[in-house]
Amino acid sequence: MTDRSPRPRFLRLAVWLLCSSLFGASVVHAQALRPSSGLRVPAAPAASSATSRTADFIVALVNSEPITNNEVRQRMVRLEQQLTQQSAPVPERDQLARQVLEQIISERAQLQLGTELGIRVDEAALAQAEQSIAAQNQLTPEEFRRRIAADGVDINQLRNDLRNQLLLQRVREREVDSKVRVTEADIDDFIRERQGSNDVASLQLHLAQVFMSVPEDAAPERVQALQARAQGVADRARAGGDFGELAREFSEGAERVNGGQFGMRPANRLPELFVEATRSLSAGSIVGPLRSPAGFHVLKVIEKRQAGLPDVTVNETRARHILLRLSPQLSEADAVARLAGYRQQIASGQATFEALAREHSQDGSAQDGGNLGWAQTGQFVPEFEAAMGRLRPGEMSPPVVSRFGVHLIRVDERRQSTLSARDQREMVRGMVREQKINEALRTWVLDVRGRAYVEYREAPLL
């Protein structure tokens, strides 16, 4: 099926609007990208000289190609906004300026290498990337452009940044990804190293919560009432109540729309209170109410695993879909309206999902009534996966927009399946490959940066 195509990696870097910044990884790798040649970034000029300069100027040359002060400042603004939105610490501005400059230098050297290798990004690839970003933000391409224009973002600059990210990805795939090999011995070593590990650093948890906030100035009687309410939710959950429904009814957390589920996360990305309360519990366990400074929490352990060791059992979903692909003859609005009509026909008993899929779906699954077979979590593109995950067996989604078109989705069944030894090794193979790619990429980035001729001019103005 088309929707199981590998997820393009550039999307991790390119989601500008409503998601992460285009260059969100800049600070993370900046320390590793410091020049090893002994060159020093000049210190920031005194305030008196800074106020006298108003025009843009060159701060560095990479193989004779200039990097300007405005480039550094614009990147800094985006990073500061992103870090603030994520409640992450923001480095001092002079430190951030140095990190950003080094990241741009490294990227510029990689882009130049891509040009030398003859790697290009054509307009068709760029248009597809732009459409994918719009779809991930549940916008049409036209709405996406209007939105970024309203936010003061220059579309030409956005397209240029996106083109550069696509080019960077293609260079890295050619120079790094394609050269990584995983042997059976690598898999055996990985399993031996991780077998039996109970280290919190390698623990991953999929939790759901019902959260009830407690105002800072709440009277003791109000606190007791909220605690009693949370205890009632916990009791209902332990008695077999649907935790997702309880979350949607009682929770005040942002994740309530997803049945209170956070999704699978490393333990170090969850509150310590949650980790300590659930690390020794098995899947399906209920804990709470727990008290935090924010309020009361009732938690359910959906799934847990040690990073690096694939689960013996996995959750699988059998679903069907009807796909309408967008074209000059079929706009997104028309596709949504048409699928909404199909949905009404099915709900009223005028037609069956299978019959409409065979007649109208533009996917290879059409001949089988839209049947996608049993699929594990993560096999579909994010937009499709998220919509499917919200459905119970027998339920249909509203029309869902993805990079492939517009879908009507129905979940038929869900189950837990035991992985064969071969399947587990294939999962480990993917993990080892990803690990090797990350290590090789770090080495390659440093090598490309080290071979570039860099001349620092003036320090960026903050």
XYZ file of C-alpha atoms in Angstrom:
462
model
C 0.000 0.000 0.000
C 1.246 3.445 -0.842
C 0.732 4.833 2.664
C 3.327 2.451 4.094
C 6.079 4.183 2.154
C 9.038 5.106 4.370
C 8.513 8.440 6.046
C 10.662 11.110 4.392
C 13.278 12.214 6.913
C 13.162 15.823 5.814
C 9.804 16.141 7.541
C 11.570 15.869 10.879
C 13.512 18.994 9.926
C 11.095 20.876 7.715
C 7.871 21.349 9.659
C 7.926 25.104 10.074
C 4.386 26.019 11.049
C 2.650 24.741 14.211
C 5.407 22.135 14.692
C 9.123 22.329 15.298
C 11.401 24.967 13.818
C 13.002 24.245 10.468
C 16.395 24.238 12.110
C 15.424 22.854 15.499
C 18.466 20.584 15.808
C 20.990 23.384 15.538
C 21.799 23.813 19.208
C 21.901 20.086 19.898
C 24.875 19.435 17.648
C 26.581 22.799 17.896
C 29.158 21.678 20.447
C 30.299 18.828 18.203
C 30.593 21.219 15.290
C 33.081 23.572 16.906
C 36.095 24.054 14.606
C 39.019 21.760 15.384
C 41.509 23.956 13.564
C 42.023 26.288 16.487
C 40.179 29.174 14.850
C 38.323 31.398 17.263
C 35.078 33.262 16.728
C 35.808 36.936 17.453
C 34.331 38.320 20.618
C 31.163 40.383 20.375
C 31.830 44.083 19.734
C 31.159 46.707 22.331
C 27.653 48.149 22.546
C 28.752 51.542 21.206
C 30.043 50.057 17.944
C 27.040 47.712 17.690
C 24.575 50.560 17.680
C 26.469 52.336 14.895
C 26.023 49.461 12.418
C 22.658 49.132 10.690
C 23.529 47.437 7.379
C 24.026 43.717 6.931
C 27.610 42.482 6.823
C 29.645 39.307 6.360
C 30.492 37.369 9.517
C 32.290 34.413 7.898
C 33.344 32.873 4.585
C 33.019 29.152 3.850
C 35.178 28.283 0.844
C 34.720 31.925 -0.241
C 30.907 31.801 0.151
C 29.680 34.444 2.603
C 27.518 34.012 5.693
C 25.854 37.249 6.729
C 24.872 38.688 10.050
C 21.184 38.594 9.066
C 21.376 34.843 8.420
C 22.691 34.273 11.926
C 20.167 36.607 13.531
C 17.202 35.043 11.715
C 18.289 31.553 12.709
C 18.730 32.700 16.322
C 15.222 34.148 16.429
C 13.717 30.876 15.208
C 15.713 28.848 17.712
C 14.841 31.115 20.627
C 11.152 30.893 19.736
C 11.288 27.119 19.505
C 13.193 26.645 22.759
C 10.797 28.988 24.535
C 7.760 27.087 23.200
C 9.300 23.835 24.427
C 10.087 25.355 27.847
C 13.733 24.467 27.201
C 16.627 26.558 28.541
C 17.800 29.228 26.110
C 21.590 29.764 26.024
C 23.068 33.208 26.545
C 22.791 35.183 23.306
C 26.533 35.371 22.658
C 26.835 31.616 23.194
C 23.803 30.948 20.998
C 25.241 33.199 18.274
C 28.466 31.181 18.215
C 26.578 27.887 18.092
C 24.293 29.080 15.319
C 27.200 30.419 13.282
C 29.051 27.099 13.581
C 25.920 25.197 12.556
C 25.446 27.386 9.474
C 29.123 26.941 8.573
C 28.760 23.164 8.813
C 25.559 23.131 6.755
C 27.065 25.449 4.133
C 30.043 23.103 3.693
C 27.662 20.140 3.248
C 25.543 22.037 0.720
C 28.634 22.932 -1.261
C 29.637 19.268 -1.286
C 26.194 18.358 -2.580
C 26.563 20.834 -5.428
C 29.988 19.414 -6.284
C 28.481 15.915 -6.376
C 25.784 17.079 -8.792
C 22.900 16.514 -6.382
C 19.871 18.654 -7.192
C 16.384 19.280 -5.808
C 13.896 19.948 -8.607
C 10.665 21.923 -8.384
C 8.531 18.776 -8.286
C 10.323 17.495 -5.167
C 10.104 20.917 -3.549
C 6.370 21.195 -4.288
C 5.766 17.728 -2.846
C 7.683 18.648 0.299
C 5.689 21.843 0.724
C 2.434 19.929 0.245
C 3.497 17.343 2.817
C 4.190 20.029 5.417
C 0.804 21.604 4.729
C -0.911 18.222 5.102
C 0.835 17.524 8.410
C -0.546 20.813 9.672
C -3.998 19.935 8.283
C -3.876 22.757 5.743
C -4.175 22.886 1.999
C -1.096 24.258 0.178
C -2.987 27.488 -0.444
C -3.977 27.796 3.232
C -0.418 27.004 4.255
C 0.985 29.811 2.124
C -1.595 32.268 3.430
C -0.822 31.238 6.992
C 2.917 31.718 6.739
C 2.398 35.021 4.911
C 0.153 36.182 7.751
C 2.906 35.216 10.199
C 5.375 37.404 8.299
C 7.372 34.513 6.800
C 8.690 35.070 3.292
C 7.568 32.165 1.102
C 10.656 32.397 -1.087
C 12.916 32.177 1.952
C 10.889 29.244 3.279
C 11.191 27.419 -0.050
C 14.917 28.115 -0.168
C 15.360 26.777 3.369
C 13.300 23.712 2.511
C 15.297 23.143 -0.678
C 18.493 23.277 1.366
C 17.140 20.758 3.881
C 16.163 18.377 1.087
C 19.591 18.767 -0.472
C 21.290 18.158 2.878
C 19.245 15.009 3.367
C 20.117 13.686 -0.091
C 23.807 14.374 0.433
C 23.753 12.584 3.775
C 21.828 9.622 2.354
C 24.403 9.273 -0.440
C 27.516 9.846 1.627
C 26.464 8.212 4.911
C 23.263 6.140 4.899
C 24.069 4.163 1.753
C 27.439 3.070 3.160
C 26.202 1.703 6.491
C 26.034 -2.086 6.759
C 24.587 -4.206 9.587
C 25.905 -7.753 10.061
C 24.378 -10.634 11.979
C 27.251 -10.261 14.479
C 26.217 -6.615 15.035
C 22.692 -7.774 15.876
C 23.965 -10.447 18.273
C 26.214 -7.936 20.052
C 23.369 -5.430 20.372
C 21.029 -7.994 21.915
C 23.699 -9.236 24.360
C 24.462 -5.684 25.504
C 20.828 -4.821 26.116
C 19.523 -8.120 27.426
C 18.206 -7.792 30.950
C 18.918 -4.058 31.212
C 16.657 -2.298 33.709
C 18.386 1.053 33.514
C 15.942 3.972 33.550
C 18.028 5.610 30.810
C 16.960 2.843 28.435
C 13.358 2.591 29.660
C 10.501 3.700 27.405
C 6.958 4.137 28.699
C 3.624 4.612 27.007
C 1.374 6.155 29.648
C -2.083 7.657 29.728
C -3.332 10.022 32.383
C -6.396 11.684 33.815
C -5.247 15.025 35.192
C -7.175 17.283 37.546
C -5.564 20.628 38.224
C -5.485 22.157 41.701
C -5.313 25.977 41.838
C -2.447 27.350 43.921
C -4.818 29.167 46.259
C -7.336 26.311 46.559
C -8.909 25.883 49.977
C -8.303 22.551 51.781
C -11.915 21.565 51.182
C -11.492 22.096 47.435
C -8.289 20.047 47.406
C -10.028 17.197 49.242
C -12.931 17.290 46.792
C -10.588 17.110 43.797
C -8.653 14.264 45.387
C -11.878 12.354 46.006
C -12.887 12.915 42.393
C -9.515 11.637 41.177
C -9.816 8.624 43.470
C -13.226 7.888 41.971
C -11.724 7.918 38.475
C -8.930 5.599 39.614
C -11.432 3.197 41.174
C -13.508 3.093 37.986
C -10.382 2.457 35.911
C -9.278 -0.390 38.200
C -12.753 -1.871 37.957
C -12.343 -2.171 34.190
C -13.680 1.183 33.030
C -12.535 2.474 29.633
C -9.561 4.679 30.534
C -9.785 6.634 27.291
C -13.406 7.545 27.988
C -12.546 8.518 31.567
C -9.771 10.777 30.278
C -12.043 12.428 27.735
C -14.690 13.001 30.424
C -12.606 14.089 33.410
C -9.057 15.035 32.385
C -7.881 18.618 32.045
C -4.662 17.654 30.271
C -4.035 18.560 26.622
C -3.748 14.851 25.763
C -7.355 14.183 26.772
C -8.399 14.247 23.081
C -6.202 11.162 22.595
C -7.783 9.326 25.499
C -5.134 10.711 27.833
C -2.314 8.906 26.006
C 1.157 10.463 25.821
C 2.507 7.953 23.305
C 5.724 5.978 23.737
C 8.419 8.195 25.297
C 11.849 7.705 26.862
C 11.556 7.773 30.638
C 13.798 10.846 30.817
C 11.142 12.793 28.883
C 8.469 12.068 31.474
C 8.061 13.604 34.943
C 10.131 11.760 37.537
C 6.963 11.286 39.590
C 5.380 9.314 36.734
C 8.477 7.190 36.115
C 9.008 6.224 39.744
C 5.328 5.310 40.149
C 5.130 3.113 37.043
C 8.610 1.682 36.288
C 7.954 -1.550 38.215
C 4.375 -2.016 36.952
C 3.201 -4.155 34.051
C 1.148 -3.001 31.073
C -2.490 -2.388 32.005
C -1.715 -1.297 35.594
C -3.421 1.728 37.136
C -1.675 3.991 39.638
C -2.854 7.027 41.534
C -4.100 9.465 42.271
C -0.622 10.983 42.515
C -0.174 14.517 43.787
C 2.126 16.949 41.976
C 2.439 20.744 42.318
C -0.007 21.024 39.408
C -2.724 18.715 40.711
C -3.782 15.071 40.835
C -2.844 12.422 38.271
C -4.292 8.974 37.616
C -1.995 6.962 35.331
C -2.373 3.844 33.224
C 0.588 1.904 31.838
C -0.300 1.222 28.194
C 3.060 -0.264 27.207
C 6.628 -0.366 28.440
C 9.927 -1.584 27.059
C 13.638 -1.227 27.464
C 15.061 0.781 24.579
C 16.940 -1.422 22.200
C 14.991 -4.586 22.979
C 11.943 -5.129 20.778
C 8.769 -6.265 22.462
C 7.880 -9.925 22.183
C 4.293 -8.824 21.578
C 3.168 -5.903 19.449
C -0.164 -4.166 18.939
C -1.658 -4.647 15.489
C -4.647 -3.071 13.750
C -6.643 -4.319 10.786
C -8.201 -1.386 8.968
C -9.721 -0.446 5.618
C -9.628 2.838 3.778
C -10.936 4.626 0.727
C -8.333 6.913 -0.831
C -9.065 9.776 -3.213
C -5.955 11.338 -4.727
C -5.871 15.064 -5.357
C -5.524 16.303 -8.924
C -6.374 19.347 -11.048
C -9.778 17.721 -11.489
C -10.282 16.931 -7.782
C -9.503 19.548 -5.135
C -9.015 18.713 -1.486
C -12.367 20.304 -0.581
C -14.173 18.222 -3.215
C -12.440 15.031 -2.029
C -13.411 15.739 1.576
C -17.016 16.393 0.562
C -17.167 13.239 -1.543
C -15.807 11.042 1.255
C -18.156 12.660 3.759
C -20.974 11.610 1.447
C -19.654 8.036 1.325
C -19.447 8.035 5.107
C -23.103 9.056 5.354
C -24.133 6.350 2.890
C -22.326 3.693 4.943
C -23.697 4.956 8.265
C -27.275 4.939 6.917
C -26.937 1.468 5.440
C -27.287 2.615 1.825
C -23.887 1.131 0.900
C -21.091 -0.912 2.419
C -17.567 0.315 3.027
C -16.161 -2.562 0.988
C -18.346 -1.845 -2.056
C -17.515 1.872 -2.093
C -13.815 1.105 -1.695
C -13.872 -1.264 -4.673
C -15.701 1.314 -6.771
C -13.977 4.546 -5.806
C -10.710 4.026 -3.907
C -7.547 4.971 -5.806
C -5.278 2.676 -3.837
C -4.016 -0.829 -4.531
C -6.207 -2.119 -1.688
C -9.393 -1.181 -3.599
C -9.883 -4.626 -5.128
C -9.932 -6.106 -1.611
C -12.527 -3.647 -0.363
C -9.887 -1.275 1.017
C -8.453 -3.954 3.319
C -4.967 -2.990 4.552
C -4.343 -6.218 6.443
C -2.791 -6.420 9.887
C -0.356 -3.581 10.510
C 1.850 -2.711 13.459
C 2.022 0.748 14.988
C 4.192 3.064 12.933
C 3.698 1.419 9.542
C 1.565 4.222 8.133
C 2.296 7.904 7.625
C 1.715 10.038 10.757
C -1.525 11.685 9.610
C -3.122 8.332 8.817
C -1.697 6.658 11.926
C -3.039 9.340 14.268
C -6.547 9.194 12.835
C -6.607 5.390 12.880
C -5.369 5.320 16.476
C -8.386 7.309 17.662
C -10.882 4.784 16.305
C -12.434 1.810 18.058
C -13.155 -1.370 16.108
C -16.141 -0.727 13.871
C -15.744 3.065 13.861
C -15.102 5.267 10.820
C -13.021 8.409 10.735
C -14.062 11.685 9.158
C -12.120 12.433 5.953
C -8.378 12.506 6.750
C -5.854 14.463 4.679
C -2.392 12.978 4.161
C 0.407 13.582 1.682
C -1.196 10.921 -0.550
C -4.667 12.457 -0.718
C -7.808 12.188 1.408
C -8.838 8.986 3.220
C -11.909 7.519 4.838
C -10.711 4.994 7.428
C -12.476 2.182 9.272
C -10.883 0.046 11.979
C -12.090 -3.558 11.866
C -10.037 -5.287 14.589
C -7.178 -4.862 17.023
C -4.982 -7.543 18.560
C -1.673 -8.276 20.227
C 0.616 -10.424 18.152
C 3.687 -12.353 19.231
C 6.734 -11.598 17.124
C 8.717 -14.448 15.687
C 12.442 -14.639 16.403
C 13.072 -13.523 12.827
C 10.804 -10.483 13.196
C 12.544 -9.515 16.428
C 15.946 -9.682 14.756
C 14.675 -7.512 11.906
C 13.498 -4.921 14.412
C 16.907 -5.006 16.079
C 18.535 -4.692 12.647
C 16.670 -1.420 12.113
C 17.732 -0.137 15.536
C 21.376 -1.041 14.945
C 21.294 0.578 11.517
C 19.860 3.794 12.950
C 22.537 3.803 15.648
C 25.298 3.256 13.106
C 23.932 5.966 10.825
C 23.892 8.468 13.691
C 27.489 7.639 14.620
C 28.658 7.763 10.995
C 26.807 11.033 10.434
C 28.545 12.723 13.358
C 31.938 11.643 12.032
C 31.094 12.683 8.470
C 29.784 16.106 9.544
C 33.025 16.796 11.417
C 35.071 15.616 8.434
C 33.236 17.841 5.946
C 33.525 20.785 8.333
C 37.228 20.114 8.873
C 37.970 20.101 5.133
C 36.232 23.429 4.528
C 38.220 26.653 4.453
C 36.570 29.000 6.943
C 37.497 32.631 7.396
C 35.846 34.485 10.259
C 35.242 38.192 9.626
C 33.191 40.103 12.186
C 31.273 38.675 15.127
C 27.494 38.574 14.698
C 25.644 41.534 16.137
C 23.169 40.455 18.840
